[in-house]
Amino acid sequence: MTVRVVAPGRVNLIGEHTDYTGGLVMPMAIDRYTEITGSLGGDRVRLASRDEVEPLDLPLRVDDPATAEPAWARYVAGVVAELQPATGFEGSVGTTIPIGAGLSSSHALQVAVALALGYRGSTLELAQLTQRAENRSSGVPTGIMDQLAIAGGVHGHALMIDCGTLTIEPVQVPEGLEVVVYFIAHRTLVGSEYTTRVQECAAAERLIGPLRDATEADARSIGDTVLRKRALHVVSENLRVRSFAAAFRSGDLVEAGRLMSEGHESLRSLYDTSTPAMDDAVGRLQSTPGVFGARMTGGGFGGCVVALAAPGALTDGWIVHAVGGARVDTSEGAQE
Ligand code: GLA
């Protein structure tokens, strides 16, 4: 029996570097996909890739996913290690999500692998399983935003996710709006300052308590300059997500764009996750007629920027649309 699984990438509209302190985020699953086809059986996980030279071949028991070879097998090995499947899988994978561009190609692969191996938990359970898998594969303590966006995407909607209560509220993407993504630079969060940011937030929380409940005055009370800046970003970003969702609901695109641009400035000057190339691209977009706002998106240190624009205002980026979450199609005739 052929199994076909499709998992989308994601772009985050606002709410950056807030998920790992239980804050608010607002990503959407996008119409770029990773697809796995194949069949369950045997006692190995074997996948050929249309995008990688070497195929992978893994046993059903993996102790240390971070050492699997070739390198892309680490993401798959993380899922195998968490899932400990009883049966193997043989098939192929391909993707239209640019790899290593900050649009969650690795998370889409992991969600797709979990479904291909037969995992059938809830959206939340699938996201939590693949978050644990990702943390083991990469050694980076990333949050749960990307997995929830990929597993729980809703057609035509962005998702306001409360990463503390793990609740998802779909918010319709207003009419008369294009979401446009620009690739700036390849990046990996492995070896980046991502882990340092997670640690800095934990240090700030030891001083003023959970950042999700903190006020701007609490953040300003922190004596250490760096920790104060980090806390100020997170506290203000959580507020921006709520305001952005309200602006989307009322169709106030000017306000939504303004909040995105403000968010970028906060990531640049308080959180230090942007780069000069990202700042240049964001500045160029912000001064383009018909653009409501622009910001870096994802973990930062490279990756992509995202803009909200009137239809036709931007013609040189990737126009993306909000789509439904990962899905599995198990049928005799599931091949393309
Ligand atoms: C990466 C991580 C997410 C999130 C973002 C920053 O995409 O995987 O969990 O922390 O960075 O918002």
XYZ file of C-alpha atoms and ligand atoms in Angstrom:
348
model
C 0.000 0.000 0.000
C 1.401 3.363 -1.015
C 1.537 6.137 1.548
C 1.758 9.737 0.403
C 2.407 12.509 2.904
C 2.547 16.228 2.222
C 3.833 18.767 4.770
C 3.981 22.534 4.108
C 6.701 25.004 5.057
C 5.847 28.055 7.131
C 6.493 31.750 7.270
C 6.133 33.671 10.519
C 4.294 36.984 10.108
C 5.039 38.283 13.615
C 5.968 36.985 17.065
C 9.649 36.176 16.705
C 11.791 34.603 19.407
C 8.846 34.434 21.762
C 7.825 30.773 21.527
C 10.469 29.359 23.864
C 9.276 31.622 26.690
C 5.629 30.660 26.181
C 4.795 33.800 24.220
C 2.620 34.607 21.226
C 3.456 33.905 17.572
C 1.581 34.245 14.296
C 2.919 32.038 11.516
C 1.097 30.529 8.552
C 1.685 27.289 6.678
C 2.620 28.122 3.063
C 2.122 26.602 -0.366
C 5.587 25.096 -0.544
C 5.677 21.425 0.366
C 7.762 18.433 1.315
C 6.302 15.226 -0.024
C 7.106 11.640 0.893
C 5.795 8.645 -1.027
C 6.541 5.029 -0.288
C 5.343 2.073 1.717
C 5.602 0.752 5.244
C 7.460 -2.519 5.787
C 10.795 -4.092 6.628
C 13.101 -3.148 9.472
C 14.910 -0.113 8.029
C 13.892 3.429 7.140
C 15.152 4.026 3.608
C 14.575 7.285 1.762
C 15.965 8.552 -1.507
C 15.857 12.334 -1.922
C 15.302 14.370 -5.046
C 17.236 17.210 -3.397
C 20.150 15.422 -1.704
C 22.834 13.320 -3.377
C 23.029 10.500 -0.844
C 20.002 8.444 0.220
C 19.512 7.525 3.873
C 19.239 4.112 5.452
C 18.483 3.973 9.174
C 17.720 1.184 11.660
C 14.499 1.350 13.710
C 16.455 1.999 16.914
C 18.550 5.160 16.895
C 20.321 6.337 20.050
C 22.102 9.479 18.869
C 20.334 11.124 15.898
C 22.829 13.996 15.801
C 25.548 11.680 14.461
C 23.552 10.046 11.623
C 24.967 10.272 8.086
C 24.466 11.803 5.567
C 23.702 15.059 7.416
C 20.074 15.310 6.261
C 19.451 11.872 7.812
C 19.788 13.498 11.270
C 16.322 15.038 10.995
C 14.808 11.710 10.046
C 16.838 9.918 12.723
C 15.445 12.310 15.355
C 11.912 11.276 14.461
C 12.841 7.574 14.409
C 14.492 7.937 17.831
C 11.379 9.576 19.309
C 8.848 7.346 17.595
C 10.634 3.988 17.850
C 8.450 2.590 15.063
C 7.718 -1.129 14.891
C 7.892 -1.150 11.082
C 10.266 0.427 8.580
C 9.556 2.484 5.476
C 10.924 2.627 1.969
C 10.292 5.539 -0.340
C 11.382 8.891 -1.641
C 11.188 12.529 -0.595
C 11.201 15.787 -2.487
C 10.507 19.379 -1.542
C 9.566 22.734 -3.022
C 10.532 24.465 0.247
C 13.917 26.122 -0.238
C 16.305 24.120 1.968
C 18.111 25.956 4.773
C 16.342 29.236 4.005
C 14.492 29.649 7.286
C 11.117 28.467 5.924
C 11.162 25.303 8.038
C 12.216 22.771 5.418
C 13.699 20.560 8.161
C 10.570 20.743 10.326
C 8.367 19.882 7.344
C 10.595 16.861 6.672
C 10.261 15.722 10.267
C 6.477 16.119 10.392
C 6.210 14.270 7.064
C 8.441 11.429 8.309
C 6.407 11.009 11.511
C 3.203 10.709 9.472
C 4.818 8.408 6.905
C 5.946 6.124 9.734
C 2.333 5.858 10.852
C 2.143 8.379 13.681
C -1.486 9.496 14.145
C -1.528 11.736 17.245
C -3.316 15.080 17.533
C -1.879 18.221 15.948
C -0.393 19.168 19.306
C 1.065 15.711 19.957
C 2.564 15.594 16.457
C 4.107 19.034 16.985
C 5.499 18.072 20.396
C 6.957 14.816 19.089
C 8.670 16.509 16.167
C 9.899 19.360 18.383
C 11.632 16.801 20.615
C 12.979 15.126 17.469
C 14.316 18.438 16.137
C 15.976 19.303 19.452
C 17.702 15.888 19.460
C 18.694 16.108 15.781
C 20.221 19.559 15.972
C 21.120 20.020 19.628
C 19.439 23.462 19.431
C 16.637 24.125 21.986
C 14.140 25.517 19.461
C 10.516 26.235 20.378
C 7.292 24.718 19.055
C 6.075 27.421 16.640
C 7.228 25.824 13.403
C 5.895 22.348 14.123
C 2.498 23.689 15.217
C 2.251 25.837 12.083
C 3.106 22.897 9.810
C 0.877 20.379 11.584
C -2.019 22.760 12.216
C -2.133 25.078 9.194
C -5.553 26.376 8.111
C -6.292 27.380 4.512
C -6.452 31.167 4.113
C -5.498 31.809 7.740
C -2.498 32.715 9.837
C -2.400 31.055 13.256
C -2.182 33.047 16.452
C -0.528 30.530 18.757
C -0.172 30.962 22.497
C 2.976 28.936 23.128
C 2.262 28.917 26.872
C -1.214 27.378 26.764
C -0.519 25.733 23.372
C -3.788 26.968 21.907
C -4.185 27.918 18.251
C -6.532 30.609 16.983
C -6.791 30.868 13.189
C -7.002 34.475 11.964
C -8.090 35.049 8.381
C -5.545 36.681 6.082
C -7.405 39.801 4.852
C -8.418 40.230 1.241
C -6.367 42.572 -0.904
C -3.074 41.497 0.545
C -0.059 39.600 -0.709
C 2.462 37.928 1.578
C 5.811 38.061 -0.186
C 8.980 36.278 0.936
C 12.536 37.167 -0.070
C 15.438 34.798 0.388
C 18.489 36.545 1.815
C 21.031 33.911 2.874
C 21.351 30.236 3.754
C 21.647 29.629 7.441
C 21.515 26.989 10.117
C 20.656 27.617 13.747
C 23.302 25.043 14.710
C 26.298 27.078 15.863
C 24.314 30.342 15.724
C 23.519 32.524 18.729
C 20.020 30.995 18.946
C 20.951 28.914 21.997
C 22.506 31.993 23.624
C 19.207 33.874 23.183
C 17.299 31.023 24.847
C 19.764 31.152 27.749
C 19.539 34.954 27.996
C 15.751 34.776 28.226
C 16.036 32.145 30.961
C 18.439 34.443 32.837
C 16.021 37.386 32.473
C 13.200 35.188 33.794
C 15.243 34.343 36.885
C 15.249 38.098 37.603
C 11.682 39.156 36.752
C 9.663 35.930 36.388
C 8.020 34.544 33.237
C 8.459 36.900 30.284
C 4.961 36.059 29.040
C 3.536 37.775 32.138
C 6.134 40.572 32.405
C 5.449 44.259 31.722
C 7.697 46.745 29.997
C 8.439 48.249 33.433
C 9.558 44.793 34.675
C 11.888 44.486 31.679
C 13.264 47.986 32.215
C 14.096 47.121 35.829
C 16.772 44.630 34.718
C 20.226 46.061 35.446
C 22.191 44.035 32.891
C 22.030 45.847 29.541
C 21.937 42.757 27.342
C 19.307 40.924 29.388
C 17.215 44.109 29.565
C 17.257 44.425 25.760
C 16.283 40.773 25.275
C 13.403 41.062 27.758
C 12.185 44.323 26.206
C 12.024 42.658 22.798
C 10.026 39.678 24.044
C 7.592 41.741 26.123
C 6.947 44.231 23.299
C 6.737 41.487 20.655
C 4.006 39.654 22.578
C 1.975 42.880 22.620
C 2.606 43.374 18.899
C 1.208 39.922 18.084
C -2.106 40.734 19.800
C -2.313 44.101 18.035
C -1.386 42.500 14.706
C -4.145 39.888 15.054
C -6.627 42.686 15.819
C -5.428 44.645 12.774
C -5.839 41.550 10.568
C -9.363 40.976 11.888
C -10.396 44.560 11.164
C -8.577 44.627 7.814
C -6.284 47.454 8.932
C -3.348 46.602 6.686
C -1.490 49.842 7.387
C -1.438 49.061 11.114
C -0.499 45.408 10.506
C 2.426 46.508 8.341
C 3.531 49.140 10.844
C 3.643 46.480 13.583
C 5.753 44.202 11.377
C 8.245 46.948 10.691
C 8.367 47.827 14.399
C 8.995 44.146 15.120
C 11.929 44.133 12.734
C 13.465 47.130 14.451
C 13.126 45.350 17.792
C 14.833 42.214 16.431
C 17.585 44.366 14.945
C 18.340 46.673 17.846
C 17.192 44.770 20.965
C 17.449 41.082 20.069
C 20.410 41.221 17.663
C 19.163 38.463 15.355
C 19.099 40.416 12.105
C 21.971 40.905 9.657
C 23.000 43.899 7.518
C 21.735 42.119 4.391
C 18.351 41.518 6.037
C 18.200 45.130 7.245
C 18.961 46.365 3.703
C 16.245 44.194 2.186
C 13.705 45.234 4.825
C 14.574 48.922 4.320
C 14.212 48.613 0.550
C 10.844 46.891 0.923
C 9.554 49.396 3.469
C 10.205 52.252 1.055
C 8.540 50.500 -1.903
C 5.106 51.923 -2.825
C 2.296 49.520 -1.939
C 4.256 47.753 0.816
C 2.548 47.877 4.226
C 5.468 46.487 6.222
C 8.425 44.105 6.197
C 10.568 42.210 8.658
C 13.025 39.367 9.047
C 11.236 36.078 9.645
C 12.232 32.915 11.510
C 15.261 32.365 13.700
C 17.339 35.059 11.987
C 21.098 35.267 11.361
C 20.172 34.830 7.685
C 17.160 33.150 6.136
C 14.297 35.197 4.706
C 12.442 38.471 5.095
C 8.671 38.751 4.675
C 6.582 41.677 3.442
C 2.867 42.500 3.367
C 1.998 44.281 0.159
C -0.874 45.383 -2.034
C -1.407 42.937 -4.944
C 1.125 43.578 -7.690
C 3.314 45.927 -5.641
C 6.137 43.372 -5.369
C 6.971 41.228 -8.359
C 10.456 39.894 -7.594
C 9.814 37.778 -4.446
C 7.909 34.580 -3.674
C 4.216 35.240 -3.212
C 3.010 32.678 -0.675
C -0.505 31.654 0.388
C -1.786 30.257 3.662
C -2.597 26.547 3.343
C -3.826 23.630 5.433
C -1.483 21.555 7.579
C 0.366 18.315 6.887
C -1.802 15.511 5.553
C -1.527 11.854 4.773
C -3.126 9.995 1.908
C -3.138 6.215 2.328
C -4.652 4.443 -0.635
C -3.820 1.956 -3.318
C -3.770 4.684 -5.922
C -2.028 7.373 -3.939
C 0.776 7.909 -6.438
C 0.750 11.173 -8.368
C 13.211 29.079 14.725
C 12.727 28.096 15.790
C 11.370 28.518 16.353
C 11.376 29.978 16.782
C 11.989 30.874 15.705
C 12.159 32.287 16.184
O 12.373 29.043 13.615
O 12.616 26.792 15.261
O 11.008 27.670 17.423
O 12.044 30.141 18.012
O 13.244 30.410 15.271
O 10.916 32.902 16.376
